[in-house]
Amino acid sequence: MNVLYENGPLTPKNIGMGLGNFDGLHIGHMSLVSALIAECEKRGIKSMIYTFKEHSANVLGNKKKIPQIITVEKKIQLLSRTKLDYIYLENFTYEYAGLSCEDFVKNILVDKFNVKFVVVGFNYTFGKMGAGTAEELKLFGEKYGFDVIVIPPIRIGRETVSSTLVRKYVKNGLMDKARICLGRYYSIYGTVKMGRQIGSTIGFPTANIIPEDYLVMPKSGVYVTCTVLDGELYNSITNIGKNPTFGELKNISCETHIFSREGNLYGKRIEVFFMAKLRGERKFDSKEELCSQINSDIIAAREFFNALL
């Protein structure tokens, strides 16, 4: 898969294109990607996802920013595992946001890429103030000579899968429900930093990372996790919170105790996958009480992993 950027050296023509923010790459998004690839293979043309470096809603207005589910790096990684030919990352600017619906269609889809068809979700909007809908895009397609495929919603029970739903589940620590919507375990990653080294002093060393501040964070507490380190997958437990037992931190931390892995991990890049919540975060009265609880957490995590075998 080729990663393209605005004003880059290559602008593919005569392609099939998937449109959207793709801000979570949940199972709804991936059904769109699969439909795009299948139709492109049927027609013998190249496939492209056209999306943005930053969520469009976070560029406009003064409202609180929408926390993201994945980084751009993760988005590229996940899409690279498919048969997609291109991902095009557009800069969403105020000027871009001011394009009328027809200007977007004519200037971008037709003149720039000469699309043969586009694939969008049922709730897709485009143009200034998001005024255009999927049905209006079909009318533009008839006018400018390209087909429009609209992907219906995917529902789990009574709820429609969406990035908003995934964020709600992650924020509430409902990691299994988040996994069902994503089709994978929710994960965050970063470079291991030196913390206060409290874990090492009590016999449970942790790999501490500072995730990107725009990512949605799981609710404070202790989780069963798996951690990718140096290309290997390790069982682990992770605490999300402010570590109140030893003096509350100013910011939320992500501290992972990796099973069967010792040594200095500073500077290493790790990815932590959240599988299940064990308990909420709380302040302990003593170091001994905390150590006892951590031992219990590790036993519970091992039982969780054994149940998967």
GROMACS .gro file of C-alpha atoms in nm:
model
  309
    1MET     CA    1   0.000   0.000   0.000
    2ASN     CA    2   0.125   0.347  -0.091
    3VAL     CA    3   0.078   0.637   0.150
    4LEU     CA    4   0.014   0.965  -0.030
    5TYR     CA    5  -0.007   1.319   0.101
    6GLU     CA    6  -0.154   1.642  -0.027
    7ASN     CA    7   0.075   1.802  -0.287
    8GLY     CA    8   0.275   1.480  -0.310
    9PRO     CA    9   0.446   1.365  -0.630
   10LEU     CA   10   0.180   1.109  -0.724
   11THR     CA   11  -0.193   1.160  -0.787
   12PRO     CA   12  -0.352   0.837  -0.911
   13LYS     CA   13  -0.628   0.868  -1.171
   14ASN     CA   14  -0.920   0.649  -1.275
   15ILE     CA   15  -0.961   0.490  -0.934
   16GLY     CA   16  -1.220   0.365  -0.689
   17MET     CA   17  -1.228   0.570  -0.370
   18GLY     CA   18  -1.354   0.528  -0.015
   19LEU     CA   19  -1.444   0.852   0.163
   20GLY     CA   20  -1.462   0.932   0.534
   21ASN     CA   21  -1.273   1.020   0.851
   22PHE     CA   22  -1.203   0.651   0.928
   23ASP     CA   23  -1.124   0.770   1.279
   24GLY     CA   24  -1.150   0.428   1.440
   25LEU     CA   25  -1.129   0.171   1.161
   26HIS     CA   26  -1.403  -0.023   1.341
   27ILE     CA   27  -1.592  -0.305   1.172
   28GLY     CA   28  -1.820  -0.058   0.994
   29HIS     CA   29  -1.523   0.122   0.842
   30MET     CA   30  -1.358  -0.206   0.750
   31SER     CA   31  -1.673  -0.328   0.575
   32LEU     CA   32  -1.647  -0.016   0.358
   33VAL     CA   33  -1.280  -0.086   0.287
   34SER     CA   34  -1.359  -0.446   0.194
   35ALA     CA   35  -1.640  -0.338  -0.039
   36LEU     CA   36  -1.409  -0.084  -0.204
   37ILE     CA   37  -1.133  -0.338  -0.264
   38ALA     CA   38  -1.375  -0.601  -0.397
   39GLU     CA   39  -1.536  -0.358  -0.642
   40CYS     CA   40  -1.197  -0.232  -0.760
   41GLU     CA   41  -1.078  -0.587  -0.822
   42LYS     CA   42  -1.398  -0.656  -1.014
   43ARG     CA   43  -1.341  -0.349  -1.234
   44GLY     CA   44  -0.965  -0.392  -1.264
   45ILE     CA   45  -0.877  -0.052  -1.118
   46LYS     CA   46  -0.677   0.074  -0.818
   47SER     CA   47  -0.834   0.140  -0.477
   48MET     CA   48  -0.784   0.441  -0.251
   49ILE     CA   49  -0.901   0.555   0.091
   50TYR     CA   50  -0.924   0.934   0.095
   51THR     CA   51  -0.914   1.063   0.451
   52PHE     CA   52  -0.756   1.325   0.677
   53LYS     CA   53  -0.454   1.360   0.904
   54GLU     CA   54  -0.680   1.498   1.178
   55HIS     CA   55  -1.051   1.450   1.243
   56SER     CA   56  -1.234   1.721   1.049
   57ALA     CA   57  -1.447   1.815   1.351
   58ASN     CA   58  -1.133   1.896   1.551
   59VAL     CA   59  -1.017   2.158   1.303
   60LEU     CA   60  -1.335   2.363   1.316
   61GLY     CA   61  -1.486   2.563   1.601
   62ASN     CA   62  -1.388   2.605   1.965
   63LYS     CA   63  -1.570   2.308   2.107
   64LYS     CA   64  -1.389   2.039   2.303
   65LYS     CA   65  -1.188   1.816   2.072
   66ILE     CA   66  -1.309   1.467   1.994
   67PRO     CA   67  -1.067   1.212   2.142
   68GLN     CA   68  -0.930   0.980   1.877
   69ILE     CA   69  -0.934   0.600   1.873
   70ILE     CA   70  -0.621   0.552   1.665
   71THR     CA   71  -0.319   0.751   1.556
   72VAL     CA   72  -0.247   0.816   1.190
   73GLU     CA   73   0.040   0.570   1.226
   74LYS     CA   74  -0.200   0.300   1.347
   75LYS     CA   75  -0.446   0.382   1.070
   76ILE     CA   76  -0.176   0.328   0.810
   77GLN     CA   77  -0.064   0.005   0.979
   78LEU     CA   78  -0.414  -0.143   0.984
   79LEU     CA   79  -0.495  -0.047   0.625
   80SER     CA   80  -0.161  -0.181   0.503
   81ARG     CA   81  -0.277  -0.528   0.610
   82THR     CA   82  -0.553  -0.516   0.346
   83LYS     CA   83  -0.525  -0.525  -0.033
   84LEU     CA   84  -0.579  -0.149  -0.052
   85ASP     CA   85  -0.356   0.023  -0.310
   86TYR     CA   86  -0.344   0.376  -0.167
   87ILE     CA   87  -0.430   0.585   0.137
   88TYR     CA   88  -0.440   0.958   0.070
   89LEU     CA   89  -0.403   1.186   0.375
   90GLU     CA   90  -0.552   1.528   0.313
   91ASN     CA   91  -0.486   1.835   0.528
   92PHE     CA   92  -0.825   1.948   0.656
   93THR     CA   93  -0.797   2.327   0.663
   94TYR     CA   94  -1.046   2.609   0.695
   95GLU     CA   95  -1.008   2.670   0.322
   96TYR     CA   96  -1.080   2.305   0.247
   97ALA     CA   97  -1.378   2.311   0.486
   98GLY     CA   98  -1.522   2.603   0.289
   99LEU     CA   99  -1.559   2.402  -0.032
  100SER     CA  100  -1.919   2.373  -0.145
  101CYS     CA  101  -2.057   2.026  -0.202
  102GLU     CA  102  -2.027   2.058  -0.579
  103ASP     CA  103  -1.679   2.211  -0.563
  104PHE     CA  104  -1.562   1.915  -0.354
  105VAL     CA  105  -1.705   1.671  -0.605
  106LYS     CA  106  -1.580   1.849  -0.916
  107ASN     CA  107  -1.241   1.976  -0.793
  108ILE     CA  108  -1.136   1.675  -0.585
  109LEU     CA  109  -1.321   1.364  -0.698
  110VAL     CA  110  -1.353   1.441  -1.068
  111ASP     CA  111  -1.074   1.679  -1.173
  112LYS     CA  112  -0.804   1.560  -0.935
  113PHE     CA  113  -0.867   1.185  -0.925
  114ASN     CA  114  -1.117   1.111  -1.203
  115VAL     CA  115  -1.296   0.862  -0.979
  116LYS     CA  116  -1.490   0.580  -1.141
  117PHE     CA  117  -1.688   0.513  -0.826
  118VAL     CA  118  -1.685   0.608  -0.459
  119VAL     CA  119  -1.787   0.415  -0.149
  120VAL     CA  120  -1.929   0.595   0.155
  121GLY     CA  121  -2.103   0.507   0.479
  122PHE     CA  122  -2.476   0.556   0.528
  123ASN     CA  123  -2.415   0.869   0.740
  124TYR     CA  124  -2.147   1.028   0.523
  125THR     CA  125  -2.151   1.407   0.487
  126PHE     CA  126  -1.936   1.637   0.277
  127GLY     CA  127  -1.894   1.995   0.165
  128LYS     CA  128  -1.924   2.318   0.362
  129MET     CA  129  -2.083   2.261   0.706
  130GLY     CA  130  -2.128   1.895   0.612
  131ALA     CA  131  -2.429   1.994   0.405
  132GLY     CA  132  -2.400   1.709   0.153
  133THR     CA  133  -2.538   1.360   0.219
  134ALA     CA  134  -2.480   1.020   0.063
  135GLU     CA  135  -2.801   1.058  -0.137
  136GLU     CA  136  -2.687   1.395  -0.273
  137LEU     CA  137  -2.352   1.240  -0.364
  138LYS     CA  138  -2.542   0.990  -0.579
  139LEU     CA  139  -2.699   1.280  -0.770
  140PHE     CA  140  -2.356   1.436  -0.827
  141GLY     CA  141  -2.233   1.096  -0.942
  142GLU     CA  142  -2.505   1.087  -1.207
  143LYS     CA  143  -2.408   1.439  -1.318
  144TYR     CA  144  -2.033   1.378  -1.335
  145GLY     CA  145  -2.027   1.015  -1.442
  146PHE     CA  146  -1.923   0.807  -1.141
  147ASP     CA  147  -2.104   0.547  -0.934
  148VAL     CA  148  -2.176   0.576  -0.563
  149ILE     CA  149  -2.197   0.276  -0.329
  150VAL     CA  150  -2.347   0.338   0.015
  151ILE     CA  151  -2.258   0.096   0.296
  152PRO     CA  152  -2.545   0.029   0.538
  153PRO     CA  153  -2.498   0.047   0.916
  154ILE     CA  154  -2.368  -0.251   1.111
  155ARG     CA  155  -2.559  -0.316   1.431
  156ILE     CA  156  -2.469  -0.516   1.738
  157GLY     CA  157  -2.788  -0.578   1.927
  158ARG     CA  158  -2.976  -0.249   1.930
  159GLU     CA  159  -2.672  -0.027   1.879
  160THR     CA  160  -2.518   0.092   1.556
  161VAL     CA  161  -2.142   0.050   1.541
  162SER     CA  162  -1.975   0.391   1.531
  163SER     CA  163  -1.663   0.566   1.655
  164THR     CA  164  -1.880   0.743   1.913
  165LEU     CA  165  -1.990   0.405   2.049
  166VAL     CA  166  -1.632   0.276   2.061
  167ARG     CA  167  -1.520   0.586   2.251
  168LYS     CA  168  -1.802   0.538   2.500
  169TYR     CA  169  -1.702   0.177   2.565
  170VAL     CA  170  -1.331   0.260   2.605
  171LYS     CA  171  -1.401   0.554   2.839
  172ASN     CA  172  -1.611   0.325   3.057
  173GLY     CA  173  -1.358   0.043   3.061
  174LEU     CA  174  -1.584  -0.192   2.864
  175MET     CA  175  -1.300  -0.336   2.663
  176ASP     CA  176  -1.477  -0.651   2.541
  177LYS     CA  177  -1.758  -0.443   2.391
  178ALA     CA  178  -1.499  -0.212   2.235
  179ARG     CA  179  -1.326  -0.521   2.089
  180ILE     CA  180  -1.646  -0.642   1.925
  181CYS     CA  181  -1.701  -0.303   1.759
  182LEU     CA  182  -1.338  -0.268   1.650
  183GLY     CA  183  -1.284  -0.627   1.545
  184ARG     CA  184  -0.963  -0.612   1.750
  185TYR     CA  185  -0.852  -0.516   2.100
  186TYR     CA  186  -0.819  -0.146   2.166
  187SER     CA  187  -0.455  -0.046   2.197
  188ILE     CA  188  -0.231   0.248   2.273
  189TYR     CA  189   0.139   0.274   2.218
  190GLY     CA  190   0.434   0.491   2.295
  191THR     CA  191   0.798   0.502   2.397
  192VAL     CA  192   0.889   0.374   2.743
  193LYS     CA  193   0.987   0.664   2.968
  194MET     CA  194   1.152   0.675   3.307
  195GLY     CA  195   0.891   0.719   3.578
  196ARG     CA  196   0.924   0.742   3.954
  197GLN     CA  197   1.052   0.379   3.959
  198ILE     CA  198   0.811   0.290   4.236
  199GLY     CA  199   0.719  -0.037   4.067
  200SER     CA  200   1.080  -0.156   4.074
  201THR     CA  201   1.116  -0.075   4.444
  202ILE     CA  202   0.815  -0.290   4.535
  203GLY     CA  203   0.904  -0.580   4.306
  204PHE     CA  204   0.673  -0.506   4.014
  205PRO     CA  205   0.867  -0.303   3.754
  206THR     CA  206   0.654  -0.128   3.495
  207ALA     CA  207   0.702   0.008   3.146
  208ASN     CA  208   0.560   0.361   3.153
  209ILE     CA  209   0.442   0.531   2.838
  210ILE     CA  210   0.283   0.868   2.769
  211PRO     CA  211   0.019   0.812   2.499
  212GLU     CA  212  -0.067   1.087   2.252
  213ASP     CA  213  -0.288   1.333   2.437
  214TYR     CA  214  -0.555   1.325   2.165
  215LEU     CA  215  -0.629   0.954   2.214
  216VAL     CA  216  -0.927   0.827   2.411
  217MET     CA  217  -0.805   0.665   2.733
  218PRO     CA  218  -0.959   0.367   2.912
  219LYS     CA  219  -1.128   0.446   3.242
  220SER     CA  220  -0.887   0.453   3.537
  221GLY     CA  221  -0.817   0.110   3.675
  222VAL     CA  222  -0.619  -0.211   3.629
  223TYR     CA  223  -0.654  -0.411   3.307
  224VAL     CA  224  -0.553  -0.746   3.166
  225THR     CA  225  -0.337  -0.655   2.868
  226CYS     CA  226  -0.102  -0.795   2.608
  227THR     CA  227   0.206  -0.596   2.517
  228VAL     CA  228   0.405  -0.602   2.195
  229LEU     CA  229   0.775  -0.541   2.262
  230ASP     CA  230   1.056  -0.598   2.011
  231GLY     CA  231   0.810  -0.785   1.788
  232GLU     CA  232   0.715  -1.029   2.065
  233LEU     CA  233   0.378  -1.053   2.243
  234TYR     CA  234   0.382  -1.068   2.624
  235ASN     CA  235   0.105  -1.112   2.877
  236SER     CA  236   0.080  -0.815   3.110
  237ILE     CA  237  -0.134  -0.602   3.339
  238THR     CA  238  -0.168  -0.227   3.302
  239ASN     CA  239  -0.270   0.048   3.540
  240ILE     CA  240  -0.437   0.356   3.398
  241GLY     CA  241  -0.462   0.640   3.645
  242LYS     CA  242  -0.282   0.883   3.872
  243ASN     CA  243  -0.124   0.637   4.118
  244PRO     CA  244  -0.282   0.783   4.434
  245THR     CA  245  -0.106   0.551   4.682
  246PHE     CA  246   0.229   0.726   4.633
  247GLY     CA  247   0.109   1.080   4.583
  248GLU     CA  248  -0.131   1.147   4.301
  249LEU     CA  249   0.020   1.233   3.964
  250LYS     CA  250  -0.089   1.544   3.777
  251ASN     CA  251  -0.161   1.358   3.454
  252ILE     CA  252  -0.300   1.014   3.371
  253SER     CA  253  -0.025   0.753   3.342
  254CYS     CA  254  -0.011   0.418   3.163
  255GLU     CA  255   0.205   0.172   3.360
  256THR     CA  256   0.242  -0.186   3.235
  257HIS     CA  257   0.390  -0.478   3.426
  258ILE     CA  258   0.507  -0.725   3.161
  259PHE     CA  259   0.519  -1.092   3.261
  260SER     CA  260   0.836  -1.291   3.190
  261ARG     CA  261   1.032  -0.992   3.065
  262GLU     CA  262   1.313  -0.826   3.253
  263GLY     CA  263   1.574  -0.566   3.173
  264ASN     CA  264   1.592  -0.199   3.085
  265LEU     CA  265   1.309  -0.104   2.848
  266TYR     CA  266   1.369   0.272   2.839
  267GLY     CA  267   1.345   0.412   2.488
  268LYS     CA  268   1.171   0.105   2.348
  269ARG     CA  269   0.845   0.137   2.156
  270ILE     CA  270   0.561  -0.078   2.294
  271GLU     CA  271   0.195  -0.131   2.208
  272VAL     CA  272  -0.048  -0.225   2.485
  273PHE     CA  273  -0.371  -0.410   2.400
  274PHE     CA  274  -0.653  -0.382   2.656
  275MET     CA  275  -0.843  -0.707   2.698
  276ALA     CA  276  -1.047  -0.681   3.019
  277LYS     CA  277  -1.081  -0.457   3.323
  278LEU     CA  278  -0.989  -0.619   3.656
  279ARG     CA  279  -1.074  -0.341   3.900
  280GLY     CA  280  -1.089   0.032   3.951
  281GLU     CA  281  -0.796   0.237   4.074
  282ARG     CA  282  -0.788   0.314   4.445
  283LYS     CA  283  -0.555   0.443   4.715
  284PHE     CA  284  -0.400   0.178   4.941
  285ASP     CA  285  -0.310   0.236   5.305
  286SER     CA  286   0.035   0.078   5.277
  287LYS     CA  287   0.293  -0.056   5.038
  288GLU     CA  288   0.224  -0.407   5.165
  289GLU     CA  289  -0.148  -0.378   5.092
  290LEU     CA  290  -0.072  -0.258   4.739
  291CYS     CA  291   0.173  -0.545   4.679
  292SER     CA  292  -0.086  -0.797   4.794
  293GLN     CA  293  -0.340  -0.652   4.555
  294ILE     CA  294  -0.096  -0.654   4.264
  295ASN     CA  295  -0.025  -1.022   4.331
  296SER     CA  296  -0.400  -1.085   4.322
  297ASP     CA  297  -0.426  -0.890   3.997
  298ILE     CA  298  -0.151  -1.098   3.838
  299ILE     CA  299  -0.321  -1.423   3.946
  300ALA     CA  300  -0.651  -1.301   3.801
  301ALA     CA  301  -0.478  -1.203   3.476
  302ARG     CA  302  -0.309  -1.542   3.446
  303GLU     CA  303  -0.647  -1.711   3.499
  304PHE     CA  304  -0.789  -1.491   3.222
  305PHE     CA  305  -0.513  -1.594   2.981
  306ASN     CA  306  -0.544  -1.962   3.078
  307ALA     CA  307  -0.915  -1.948   2.998
  308LEU     CA  308  -0.829  -1.838   2.645
  309LEU     CA  309  -0.619  -2.149   2.578
   0.00000   0.00000   0.00000
